[in-house]
Coordinates of C-alpha atoms in Angstrom, one line a residue:
M10 CA -18.6 94.6 58.6
K11 CA -18.8 97.2 56.0
G12 CA -18.6 95.9 52.5
R13 CA -19.0 92.2 53.5
D14 CA -21.9 90.2 52.1
K15 CA -24.3 89.8 54.9
N16 CA -25.6 86.5 53.6
P17 CA -22.6 84.7 52.0
A18 CA -23.2 81.2 50.3
P19 CA -22.2 78.3 52.4
R20 CA -18.8 77.0 51.6
G21 CA -20.0 73.4 51.3
R22 CA -22.7 74.3 48.8
N23 CA -20.2 76.0 46.4
R24 CA -18.0 73.0 46.6
A25 CA -20.9 70.6 45.7
R26 CA -21.8 72.8 42.7
F27 CA -18.3 72.7 41.4
N28 CA -17.9 68.9 41.8
L29 CA -21.2 68.1 40.0
R30 CA -20.1 70.1 37.0
G31 CA -16.8 68.4 36.9
R32 CA -18.3 65.0 37.2
V33 CA -20.7 65.6 34.4
L34 CA -17.9 66.8 32.2
L35 CA -15.9 63.7 33.1
V36 CA -18.7 61.4 32.2
V37 CA -19.5 63.2 28.9
S38 CA -15.8 63.1 28.0
A39 CA -15.6 59.4 28.8
L40 CA -18.6 58.6 26.7
G41 CA -17.3 60.7 23.9
L42 CA -14.0 58.8 24.0
C43 CA -15.8 55.5 24.0
S44 CA -17.9 56.5 21.1
V45 CA -14.8 57.6 19.1
S46 CA -13.1 54.4 20.1
L47 CA -16.0 52.2 18.9
I48 CA -16.3 54.2 15.7
G49 CA -12.6 53.8 15.1
R50 CA -12.7 50.1 15.9
A51 CA -15.6 49.6 13.6
A52 CA -13.8 51.5 10.8
Y53 CA -10.7 49.5 11.4
V54 CA -12.5 46.2 11.3
Q55 CA -14.7 47.0 8.3
L56 CA -12.3 49.1 6.3
V57 CA -8.7 48.6 7.3
N58 CA -8.6 44.9 8.4
R59 CA -11.7 43.7 6.6
D60 CA -10.1 40.7 4.7
F61 CA -8.9 39.1 7.9
Y62 CA -12.3 39.2 9.7
Q63 CA -14.1 38.2 6.5
R64 CA -11.7 35.2 6.2
E65 CA -12.3 34.2 9.9
G66 CA -16.1 34.4 9.4
N67 CA -15.9 32.4 6.2
E68 CA -13.9 29.6 7.9
R69 CA -16.8 29.1 10.2
F70 CA -19.6 29.0 7.7
V71 CA -18.1 28.8 4.1
R72 CA -16.7 25.5 2.9
D73 CA -15.1 24.2 -0.3
I74 CA -16.7 20.9 -1.0
E75 CA -15.8 18.4 -3.7
I76 CA -18.1 17.8 -6.7
P77 CA -17.8 14.0 -7.4
T78 CA -17.5 12.8 -10.9
S79 CA -18.3 9.4 -12.5
R80 CA -15.6 7.1 -13.8
G81 CA -15.7 6.5 -17.6
M82 CA -17.7 3.6 -18.9
I83 CA -15.9 0.6 -20.4
T84 CA -17.5 -1.2 -23.3
D85 CA -16.6 -4.2 -25.4
R86 CA -15.8 -3.8 -29.1
N87 CA -19.5 -3.8 -30.0
G88 CA -20.4 -1.0 -27.6
E89 CA -21.9 -3.3 -24.9
P90 CA -21.2 -1.9 -21.4
V91 CA -18.9 -4.1 -19.3
A92 CA -18.0 -1.6 -16.6
V93 CA -20.3 1.2 -15.5
S94 CA -20.5 3.6 -12.5
S95 CA -23.7 3.9 -10.4
P96 CA -24.4 6.8 -8.0
V97 CA -24.3 5.9 -4.3
E98 CA -24.2 7.7 -1.0
S99 CA -21.7 7.6 1.8
I100 CA -22.7 8.5 5.4
W101 CA -20.1 10.6 7.3
C102 CA -20.1 12.5 10.6
D103 CA -18.4 15.3 12.5
P104 CA -17.2 13.4 15.6
K105 CA -16.9 16.6 17.7
E106 CA -20.5 17.5 17.0
L107 CA -21.8 13.9 17.2
L108 CA -20.2 13.4 20.7
K109 CA -22.2 16.4 22.0
A110 CA -25.3 14.2 21.8
P111 CA -24.2 10.8 23.2
D112 CA -27.8 9.9 23.9
R113 CA -28.4 9.7 20.1
L114 CA -25.6 7.1 19.5
P115 CA -27.9 4.0 20.2
E116 CA -30.4 5.3 17.6
L117 CA -27.6 5.9 15.1
A118 CA -26.0 2.5 15.7
K119 CA -29.3 0.8 15.1
A120 CA -29.8 2.8 11.8
L121 CA -26.3 1.9 10.7
G122 CA -26.8 -1.8 11.6
E123 CA -23.8 -2.2 13.9
P124 CA -23.2 -2.7 17.6
L125 CA -23.4 0.3 19.8
D126 CA -20.0 -0.4 21.5
T127 CA -18.3 -0.7 18.1
L128 CA -19.7 2.7 16.9
T129 CA -18.9 4.4 20.2
S130 CA -15.3 3.2 20.0
R131 CA -14.9 4.3 16.4
I132 CA -16.3 7.8 17.2
S133 CA -14.4 8.2 20.5
Q134 CA -11.0 7.4 18.8
R135 CA -11.6 10.2 16.4
A136 CA -13.0 12.8 18.8
E137 CA -10.7 15.5 17.6
K138 CA -11.5 15.1 13.9
E139 CA -14.1 16.9 11.9
F140 CA -14.7 14.3 9.2
Y141 CA -15.1 10.5 9.5
Y142 CA -16.9 8.0 7.2
L143 CA -19.5 5.9 9.0
K144 CA -20.7 3.8 6.1
R145 CA -19.6 4.1 2.5
R146 CA -21.1 3.5 -0.9
I147 CA -24.6 2.4 0.1
N148 CA -28.0 2.7 -1.7
P149 CA -29.3 6.2 -1.7
D150 CA -32.6 5.0 -0.2
E151 CA -30.7 3.4 2.7
A152 CA -28.8 6.7 3.2
K153 CA -32.1 8.6 3.4
K154 CA -33.4 6.4 6.1
I155 CA -30.3 7.0 8.2
L156 CA -30.4 10.7 7.7
A157 CA -34.1 10.8 8.5
H158 CA -33.3 10.1 12.2
G159 CA -31.8 13.7 12.3
V160 CA -28.8 12.7 14.5
P161 CA -26.6 15.8 15.0
G162 CA -23.4 15.8 13.1
V163 CA -24.4 13.0 10.6
Y164 CA -24.4 13.8 6.9
S165 CA -24.3 12.1 3.5
K166 CA -22.0 12.5 0.5
R167 CA -22.6 11.5 -3.2
E168 CA -20.1 9.0 -4.6
F169 CA -20.0 6.4 -7.4
R170 CA -19.6 2.7 -7.3
R171 CA -18.4 0.4 -10.1
F172 CA -20.6 -2.3 -11.5
Y173 CA -19.5 -5.1 -13.8
P174 CA -22.5 -6.7 -15.7
Q175 CA -20.4 -9.6 -17.0
G176 CA -19.3 -10.7 -13.6
E177 CA -16.8 -13.5 -13.4
A178 CA -16.5 -14.0 -17.1
M179 CA -14.5 -10.8 -17.7
A180 CA -13.1 -10.3 -14.2
H181 CA -9.4 -10.8 -15.0
V182 CA -9.4 -8.5 -18.1
L183 CA -11.3 -5.6 -16.4
G184 CA -9.9 -5.9 -12.8
F185 CA -11.7 -3.8 -10.3
T186 CA -11.6 -0.5 -8.3
N187 CA -11.1 0.1 -4.6
I188 CA -13.6 1.9 -2.3
D189 CA -12.2 5.3 -3.5
D190 CA -13.0 4.2 -7.1
R191 CA -9.3 3.9 -8.1
G192 CA -8.3 1.1 -10.4
Q193 CA -6.5 -1.8 -8.7
E194 CA -6.2 -4.6 -11.3
G195 CA -6.5 -5.2 -15.0
V196 CA -7.8 -2.6 -17.5
E197 CA -9.1 -0.5 -14.6
L198 CA -5.6 -0.1 -13.4
A199 CA -3.9 0.2 -16.8
F200 CA -6.2 3.0 -17.9
D201 CA -7.0 4.5 -14.4
E202 CA -6.0 8.1 -15.3
W203 CA -8.0 8.0 -18.5
L204 CA -11.1 6.5 -16.8
R205 CA -11.0 8.4 -13.5
G206 CA -11.6 12.0 -14.6
S207 CA -11.2 15.0 -12.3
P208 CA -13.6 16.0 -9.5
G209 CA -14.7 19.6 -9.3
A210 CA -15.1 21.9 -6.3
K211 CA -17.6 24.6 -5.1
K212 CA -18.0 27.1 -2.3
V213 CA -21.0 26.7 -0.1
I214 CA -22.4 28.2 3.1
R215 CA -23.4 25.7 5.8
D216 CA -25.6 26.4 8.8
N217 CA -24.7 25.5 12.4
R218 CA -25.9 21.9 11.7
G219 CA -23.7 21.5 8.7
R220 CA -26.5 21.7 6.2
I221 CA -25.8 23.6 2.9
V222 CA -28.0 26.7 2.8
E223 CA -26.4 28.4 -0.2
N224 CA -24.1 27.6 -3.1
V225 CA -21.7 30.5 -3.3
D226 CA -19.4 29.9 -6.2
L227 CA -18.2 27.2 -8.6
V228 CA -14.4 26.8 -8.0
K229 CA -13.6 24.1 -10.4
Q230 CA -15.8 22.3 -13.0
A231 CA -15.9 18.5 -12.7
Q232 CA -14.5 16.6 -15.6
P233 CA -16.1 13.2 -16.0
G234 CA -13.8 10.2 -16.9
K235 CA -13.4 9.3 -20.5
D236 CA -15.0 6.1 -21.9
L237 CA -12.9 3.2 -23.1
T238 CA -13.8 0.7 -25.9
L239 CA -12.0 -2.6 -25.5
S240 CA -11.0 -5.0 -28.3
I241 CA -12.7 -7.8 -26.3
D242 CA -15.9 -9.3 -27.8
R243 CA -18.1 -10.2 -24.8
R244 CA -19.8 -13.0 -26.8
I245 CA -16.5 -14.7 -27.6
Q246 CA -15.3 -14.0 -24.1
F247 CA -18.3 -15.8 -22.6
L248 CA -17.8 -18.7 -25.0
A249 CA -14.2 -19.1 -23.9
Y250 CA -15.2 -18.8 -20.2
R251 CA -17.9 -21.4 -20.5
E252 CA -15.9 -23.9 -22.5
L253 CA -12.8 -23.6 -20.3
R254 CA -14.9 -24.1 -17.2
N255 CA -16.5 -27.2 -18.7
A256 CA -13.1 -28.5 -19.5
L257 CA -11.8 -28.0 -16.0
I258 CA -14.8 -29.7 -14.5
S259 CA -14.8 -32.7 -16.9
N260 CA -11.0 -33.2 -16.6
G261 CA -10.7 -32.5 -12.8
A262 CA -8.2 -29.7 -13.5
S263 CA -7.1 -27.1 -11.0
S264 CA -6.8 -24.1 -13.3
G265 CA -6.7 -22.9 -16.9
S266 CA -6.3 -20.0 -19.3
A267 CA -7.4 -19.2 -22.8
V268 CA -6.5 -16.3 -25.2
V269 CA -8.1 -15.4 -28.5
L270 CA -6.3 -12.9 -30.8
D271 CA -7.4 -11.2 -34.1
V272 CA -4.6 -12.3 -36.4
A273 CA -4.7 -9.2 -38.7
T274 CA -4.8 -6.5 -35.9
G275 CA -3.4 -8.1 -32.8
E276 CA -6.5 -7.2 -30.9
V277 CA -7.3 -9.4 -27.9
L278 CA -10.8 -10.7 -28.5
A279 CA -11.0 -12.9 -25.4
M280 CA -8.9 -13.7 -22.4
V281 CA -10.2 -15.9 -19.6
N282 CA -8.8 -17.6 -16.5
L283 CA -10.1 -20.0 -14.0
P284 CA -10.4 -19.9 -11.0
T285 CA -12.0 -16.5 -11.2
F286 CA -13.7 -14.0 -8.9
N287 CA -16.6 -11.7 -8.8
P288 CA -15.3 -8.2 -9.5
N289 CA -18.5 -6.7 -7.9
A290 CA -17.4 -8.1 -4.6
A291 CA -13.6 -8.5 -5.1
S292 CA -12.8 -8.0 -1.5
L293 CA -14.7 -11.1 -0.6
G294 CA -12.7 -13.4 -2.9
K295 CA -9.3 -14.9 -2.6
P296 CA -6.5 -12.5 -3.6
D297 CA -4.8 -15.4 -5.5
A298 CA -7.8 -15.6 -7.8
H299 CA -7.3 -12.0 -8.9
R300 CA -4.2 -12.9 -10.9
N301 CA -4.6 -12.9 -14.7
R302 CA -2.7 -16.1 -15.4
A303 CA -2.8 -15.6 -19.1
V304 CA -0.3 -12.8 -18.9
T305 CA 1.4 -13.4 -15.5
D306 CA 1.9 -17.1 -15.1
L307 CA 4.8 -18.9 -16.8
F308 CA 4.8 -22.5 -18.0
E309 CA 7.0 -24.7 -20.2
P310 CA 5.1 -24.8 -23.6
G311 CA 5.9 -28.4 -24.4
S312 CA 5.2 -29.5 -28.0
T313 CA 3.6 -26.1 -28.9
A314 CA 7.2 -25.0 -29.5
K315 CA 7.9 -27.5 -32.2
P316 CA 6.4 -25.4 -35.1
L317 CA 8.8 -22.7 -34.1
T318 CA 11.7 -25.1 -34.2
V319 CA 10.7 -26.2 -37.7
A320 CA 10.3 -22.6 -38.8
A321 CA 13.8 -21.8 -37.5
G322 CA 15.3 -24.8 -39.4
L323 CA 13.5 -23.7 -42.6
E324 CA 14.6 -20.1 -42.3
N325 CA 18.2 -20.9 -41.8
G326 CA 18.2 -23.4 -44.6
V327 CA 19.3 -26.4 -42.6
I328 CA 16.1 -28.4 -43.6
T329 CA 13.4 -28.4 -46.2
P330 CA 9.8 -29.7 -46.1
A331 CA 11.1 -32.9 -47.7
T332 CA 13.9 -33.5 -45.3
L333 CA 13.7 -37.0 -43.7
F334 CA 14.5 -37.8 -40.0
N335 CA 15.1 -41.3 -38.7
T336 CA 13.6 -41.3 -35.3
N337 CA 14.3 -45.0 -34.7
P338 CA 14.2 -46.5 -32.1
G339 CA 12.0 -43.8 -30.7
W340 CA 14.6 -42.1 -28.5
M341 CA 18.0 -40.4 -28.7
P342 CA 20.6 -39.5 -26.1
N343 CA 20.8 -36.1 -24.5
G344 CA 23.8 -36.0 -22.2
R345 CA 23.0 -38.5 -19.4
Y346 CA 19.3 -38.2 -20.2
R347 CA 17.1 -39.4 -23.1
T348 CA 14.8 -37.6 -25.5
T349 CA 12.0 -39.9 -26.2
D350 CA 8.8 -40.2 -28.2
T351 CA 5.7 -41.9 -27.0
H352 CA 6.0 -44.3 -30.0
N353 CA 8.7 -45.3 -32.5
Y354 CA 7.6 -43.3 -35.5
G355 CA 10.5 -44.5 -37.7
V356 CA 11.4 -42.2 -40.6
L357 CA 9.4 -38.9 -40.7
D358 CA 9.6 -36.0 -43.0
T359 CA 9.4 -32.4 -41.7
T360 CA 5.6 -32.3 -41.8
G361 CA 5.5 -35.7 -40.0
V362 CA 7.6 -34.3 -37.1
I363 CA 4.8 -31.8 -36.4
R364 CA 1.9 -34.1 -37.3
K365 CA 3.2 -36.9 -35.0
S366 CA 4.7 -34.5 -32.5
S367 CA 8.0 -36.2 -32.4
N368 CA 10.5 -35.0 -29.8
V369 CA 13.3 -36.9 -31.5
G370 CA 12.5 -35.2 -34.8
A371 CA 12.5 -31.7 -33.2
A372 CA 15.8 -32.4 -31.5
K373 CA 17.4 -33.5 -34.7
I374 CA 16.3 -30.3 -36.4
A375 CA 17.7 -28.2 -33.5
S376 CA 21.0 -30.1 -33.8
R377 CA 21.5 -28.6 -37.3
L378 CA 21.1 -25.1 -36.0
D379 CA 23.9 -23.3 -34.1
N380 CA 23.0 -21.9 -30.7
R381 CA 22.7 -18.3 -31.9
Q382 CA 20.4 -19.2 -34.8
F383 CA 18.1 -21.1 -32.5
Y384 CA 18.1 -18.4 -29.8
D385 CA 17.6 -15.4 -32.2
F386 CA 14.6 -17.0 -33.9
F387 CA 12.7 -17.8 -30.7
R388 CA 13.5 -14.3 -29.5
K389 CA 12.1 -12.5 -32.6
M390 CA 9.0 -14.7 -32.3
G391 CA 8.4 -13.0 -28.9
Y392 CA 9.7 -15.6 -26.4
G393 CA 11.8 -14.3 -23.5
Q394 CA 10.3 -10.8 -23.7
S395 CA 7.1 -9.0 -23.0
T396 CA 4.5 -8.7 -25.8
R397 CA 4.1 -5.0 -24.6
S398 CA 0.3 -5.4 -24.5
G399 CA 0.2 -2.8 -21.7
F400 CA -1.5 -5.2 -19.3
P401 CA -0.3 -4.6 -15.7
G402 CA 2.0 -7.3 -14.4
E403 CA 2.7 -8.9 -17.7
A404 CA 5.6 -11.4 -17.5
A405 CA 8.4 -11.4 -20.0
G406 CA 8.9 -15.2 -19.8
L407 CA 12.1 -17.0 -19.6
F408 CA 14.4 -17.8 -22.5
P409 CA 18.0 -17.8 -21.4
A410 CA 20.8 -16.7 -23.6
P411 CA 23.2 -19.4 -25.1
S412 CA 25.9 -18.4 -22.6
Q413 CA 23.6 -19.8 -19.9
W414 CA 22.9 -23.1 -21.6
S415 CA 24.1 -26.4 -20.5
G416 CA 25.0 -29.2 -23.0
T417 CA 21.4 -30.4 -23.0
S418 CA 19.5 -27.1 -23.1
K419 CA 19.0 -26.6 -26.9
Q420 CA 17.8 -30.1 -27.4
T421 CA 15.2 -29.9 -24.7
M422 CA 14.1 -26.4 -25.7
S423 CA 13.4 -27.6 -29.2
Y424 CA 10.4 -29.5 -27.9
G425 CA 9.4 -27.0 -25.3
Y426 CA 11.3 -27.7 -22.1
G427 CA 13.9 -25.3 -20.4
L428 CA 12.0 -22.2 -21.4
A429 CA 8.9 -20.5 -19.9
V430 CA 6.2 -18.5 -21.6
T431 CA 2.7 -17.1 -21.0
P432 CA -0.5 -18.2 -22.8
L433 CA -0.5 -14.7 -24.4
Q434 CA 3.0 -15.2 -25.8
V435 CA 2.0 -18.5 -27.4
A436 CA -1.1 -17.0 -29.0
H437 CA 1.0 -14.1 -30.2
A438 CA 3.6 -16.4 -31.8
Y439 CA 0.9 -18.4 -33.6
A440 CA -0.7 -15.2 -34.8
T441 CA 2.6 -14.2 -36.2
L442 CA 2.8 -17.4 -38.2
A443 CA -0.7 -17.0 -39.4
N444 CA -0.1 -13.3 -40.4
G445 CA 2.5 -14.2 -43.0
G446 CA 5.4 -13.8 -40.5
R447 CA 4.3 -10.3 -39.4
A448 CA 4.4 -9.8 -35.6
I449 CA 1.9 -7.3 -34.3
Q450 CA 1.9 -6.1 -30.7
P451 CA -1.2 -7.3 -28.9
T452 CA -3.7 -4.7 -27.7
F453 CA -6.8 -4.5 -25.5
V454 CA -8.1 -1.3 -27.1
K455 CA -10.3 -1.4 -30.2
G456 CA -8.9 0.4 -33.1
E457 CA -5.4 0.7 -31.8
R458 CA -3.2 -0.2 -34.7
N459 CA 0.4 -1.2 -33.9
E460 CA 2.9 -1.3 -36.6
P461 CA 3.6 -4.9 -37.8
K462 CA 7.1 -6.1 -38.0
Q463 CA 8.2 -8.7 -40.5
V464 CA 10.1 -11.4 -38.6
L465 CA 9.7 -14.4 -40.9
D466 CA 9.6 -15.0 -44.6
P467 CA 5.9 -15.2 -45.6
A468 CA 6.5 -18.3 -47.7
I469 CA 8.0 -20.1 -44.7
A470 CA 5.2 -19.0 -42.4
A471 CA 2.7 -20.4 -45.0
E472 CA 4.6 -23.7 -45.2
V473 CA 4.6 -24.2 -41.4
M474 CA 0.8 -23.4 -41.3
K475 CA 0.2 -26.2 -43.9
M476 CA 2.2 -28.5 -41.7
M477 CA 0.2 -27.6 -38.6
Q478 CA -3.0 -28.2 -40.5
T479 CA -2.1 -31.9 -40.6
V480 CA -2.3 -32.0 -36.8
T481 CA -6.1 -31.6 -36.9
E482 CA -6.6 -34.0 -39.8
P483 CA -6.8 -37.8 -39.7
G484 CA -3.5 -39.2 -38.4
G485 CA -2.7 -36.0 -36.4
T486 CA -2.7 -35.5 -32.7
A487 CA -5.7 -33.1 -32.4
T488 CA -8.5 -34.3 -34.5
Q489 CA -10.9 -33.1 -31.8
A490 CA -9.9 -29.5 -32.6
A491 CA -11.1 -29.8 -36.2
I492 CA -14.0 -27.6 -37.2
L493 CA -16.3 -28.8 -40.0
G494 CA -16.1 -26.5 -43.0
Y495 CA -12.8 -24.9 -42.0
H496 CA -9.1 -25.8 -42.3
V497 CA -7.6 -25.6 -38.8
A498 CA -3.8 -25.3 -38.1
G499 CA -2.6 -26.1 -34.7
K500 CA -0.3 -27.9 -32.3
T501 CA -0.9 -29.8 -29.2
G502 CA 1.3 -29.9 -26.1
T503 CA 1.6 -32.0 -23.0
S504 CA 4.4 -31.2 -20.5
R505 CA 5.2 -32.4 -17.1
K506 CA 5.2 -29.8 -14.3
A507 CA 8.5 -28.9 -12.8
S508 CA 8.9 -29.8 -9.1
G509 CA 11.9 -29.7 -6.8
G510 CA 14.5 -29.5 -9.4
G511 CA 12.9 -32.2 -11.5
Y512 CA 9.5 -33.1 -12.9
S513 CA 6.4 -34.4 -11.2
R514 CA 3.7 -36.7 -12.5
K515 CA 1.4 -33.7 -12.9
Y516 CA 0.8 -32.3 -16.4
L517 CA -0.1 -29.2 -18.3
S518 CA -2.2 -29.7 -21.4
F519 CA -2.1 -27.3 -24.3
F520 CA -3.5 -26.5 -27.7
A521 CA -2.7 -23.5 -29.8
G522 CA -4.1 -23.0 -33.3
V523 CA -5.3 -20.8 -36.1
V524 CA -8.5 -20.8 -38.2
P525 CA -9.2 -20.6 -41.1
V526 CA -5.9 -21.6 -42.6
D527 CA -6.5 -20.1 -46.1
N528 CA -7.4 -16.7 -44.7
P529 CA -6.4 -16.7 -41.0
R530 CA -8.8 -14.8 -38.7
F531 CA -8.3 -16.1 -35.2
A532 CA -5.3 -17.4 -33.2
M533 CA -6.1 -19.1 -29.9
A534 CA -4.1 -20.7 -27.1
V535 CA -5.6 -22.9 -24.4
V536 CA -3.8 -24.2 -21.2
V537 CA -5.4 -26.6 -18.8
N538 CA -3.4 -27.2 -15.6
D539 CA -3.2 -30.5 -13.8
P540 CA -6.0 -32.6 -15.4
T541 CA -6.7 -35.6 -13.2
N542 CA -9.7 -37.4 -14.7
G543 CA -8.1 -39.9 -17.0
S544 CA -6.3 -38.3 -20.0
Y545 CA -3.9 -35.5 -19.8
Y546 CA -2.9 -35.2 -23.5
G547 CA -3.4 -31.8 -25.0
G548 CA -5.4 -33.0 -28.0
L549 CA -8.0 -34.6 -25.7
V550 CA -8.1 -32.0 -22.9
A551 CA -7.4 -28.6 -24.6
G552 CA -8.3 -29.4 -28.2
P553 CA -12.1 -29.6 -27.6
V554 CA -12.0 -26.1 -25.9
F555 CA -10.4 -24.7 -29.1
H556 CA -13.0 -26.4 -31.3
N557 CA -16.0 -25.2 -29.3
V558 CA -14.9 -21.6 -28.9
M559 CA -13.6 -21.2 -32.5
E560 CA -16.7 -22.8 -34.0
G561 CA -18.9 -20.2 -32.2
A562 CA -16.5 -17.3 -33.0
L563 CA -16.5 -18.1 -36.7
R564 CA -20.3 -18.0 -36.8
L565 CA -20.5 -14.8 -34.7
M566 CA -18.1 -13.0 -37.0
D567 CA -19.6 -14.5 -40.2
V568 CA -16.2 -15.9 -41.3
A569 CA -16.7 -17.7 -44.6
P570 CA -15.7 -21.5 -44.7
D571 CA -12.6 -22.5 -46.6
D572 CA -13.3 -26.2 -46.7
I573 CA -16.7 -26.5 -48.2
E574 CA -16.0 -29.9 -49.8
T575 CA -15.5 -31.6 -46.4
W576 CA -18.7 -30.0 -45.1
I577 CA -20.7 -31.3 -48.1
A578 CA -19.3 -34.8 -47.8
A579 CA -20.2 -34.8 -44.1
Q580 CA -23.7 -33.6 -44.8
E581 CA -24.3 -36.3 -47.4
K582 CA -23.1 -38.9 -45.1
A583 CA -25.2 -37.6 -42.2
D584 CA -28.6 -37.3 -44.0
G585 CA -28.1 -39.5 -47.1
K586 CA -29.0 -36.6 -49.3
R587 CA -27.1 -34.5 -51.8
A588 CA -26.1 -31.3 -50.2
P589 CA -26.9 -27.9 -51.8
A590 CA -24.3 -26.5 -54.2
A591 CA -23.6 -23.4 -52.2
L592 CA -23.0 -23.1 -48.4
P593 CA -24.1 -20.0 -46.6
V594 CA -22.0 -19.2 -43.6
A595 CA -25.0 -19.3 -41.3
A596 CA -25.7 -22.9 -42.4
V597 CA -22.6 -24.3 -40.7
P598 CA -23.9 -26.6 -38.0
V599 CA -23.1 -26.0 -34.3
D600 CA -22.6 -29.5 -33.2
V601 CA -21.0 -31.8 -35.7
H602 CA -19.0 -34.2 -33.5
A603 CA -20.6 -37.2 -35.1
A604 CA -19.4 -36.1 -38.6
L605 CA -15.8 -35.5 -37.5
P606 CA -13.0 -38.1 -38.1
V607 CA -12.5 -40.0 -34.8
S608 CA -9.4 -42.0 -35.3
L609 CA -6.7 -41.0 -32.9
P610 CA -3.0 -41.9 -33.1
G611 CA -1.1 -43.5 -30.3
D612 CA 1.0 -40.4 -29.7
V613 CA -1.6 -37.8 -28.5
Q614 CA 0.6 -34.9 -27.6

């Protein structure tokens, strides 16, 4: 036909050309949209929501880890270390990661030195945790050997372990720390916050095996614990420990305590107890042995209370040093009971009551005091209340108010029954007498000066001290506590142990004393529980402990003698030569038992 294309394009070919162009456009559009979407997503992730994804990434590779810090060192008064911290390693694991390699568990168990089934059980029970200790506070060399096996998920951590060079001798004073290096007993507990310090923290990057590959930032600086200087003198401490141990062995006793105080400052120079324990392995000992008996255990003080009864009578003006007491026939009634002496001492003056340790004489003095006078005096001397030394678990003792007394209470309390005290309280009361009637709160920290409190007229305190001096002189009940070259004031005590509402045939043996009398330096109390080898009298059991410890302490502290004449006489008798005119302190002999008076009275209380 006219006007019609003679060779028109096939209809199918035009349709194919049209579809190809559309498809190309569609693909290009889709790719363009995807690119825009990816670019937008990347911008959103890196610019808009960057913090969230950064935080998520950091949680997988960045960790805050603790920077351990050492516990403060404890030293004695002379700067000698008595508690130090040594670096150790602890092996820990990520149970999730470790359980991914169960075939390595036998190798790990052998390295740790424990049965495979035990280790498998421990790890399996904590399969969902990310941290678990396998072995704590071990030698760094041992830790390296364990890590050298390269078991997945096993790592080490630096920690510190406490070490006590003095061992058993200072165990009760120092106490110990637990596996986390926290104080559990004694000074370690009392000053835990001071000693512990504050651990630091830092950010690190770990790889997929938990190893630190980079230190990112210091979050918190570690603050080491502060050092602590005790009032304890480790030399006197060891003397007291050794002599108390010897006394327990020779007398077949079950336990004992000894306390030494500096009279002028109230500082505790030594405090020992037996049985004791090894603080370097405290978990292996008996928990009962951890108790510091010198501040926690109560006992009836027996005749060591008599000097206080005498002082109360003198202060209240009901007696004088010259007052006479008829103790015939060696006993007196006390309700339906009797107050008895071991012998009939006849007529005694006030000094004689102390020298012969007369129960009857003490009871007669108490009878002249009204209840409130007697009670108030013992209270202000520290009985029935804590000494506030700051030692954990210190007991306040037992001294009931007059409203709780029965008709026999005051009479029995006058010679040390019906009340309960700690060895520290006895030493504190005797230090108060020696310090001119000034009571000073005891302390375990060197240089801590507590304000003294005048509780007794100095003249009366000095008078009682002179009376107590006769106890260690010929005719007294504790000549074995005498120290050649020094005047010693003290008092023995022997009390029966309470049992089932009455008293058993078991005894407590005491000696408390002060030396030197003319310029008092040390006050010491010794308690020996349940001696069974023969004698149980305080002068024979506890007196020698006082003698041996104080003789050594006087030499160590270079305390000048106050009884040179007696020393010269003993020297002349011992070697038949005339002694030198002057006596240097260092020349005082260590063992002078042969030169001491040996006559002992019948009443050895």
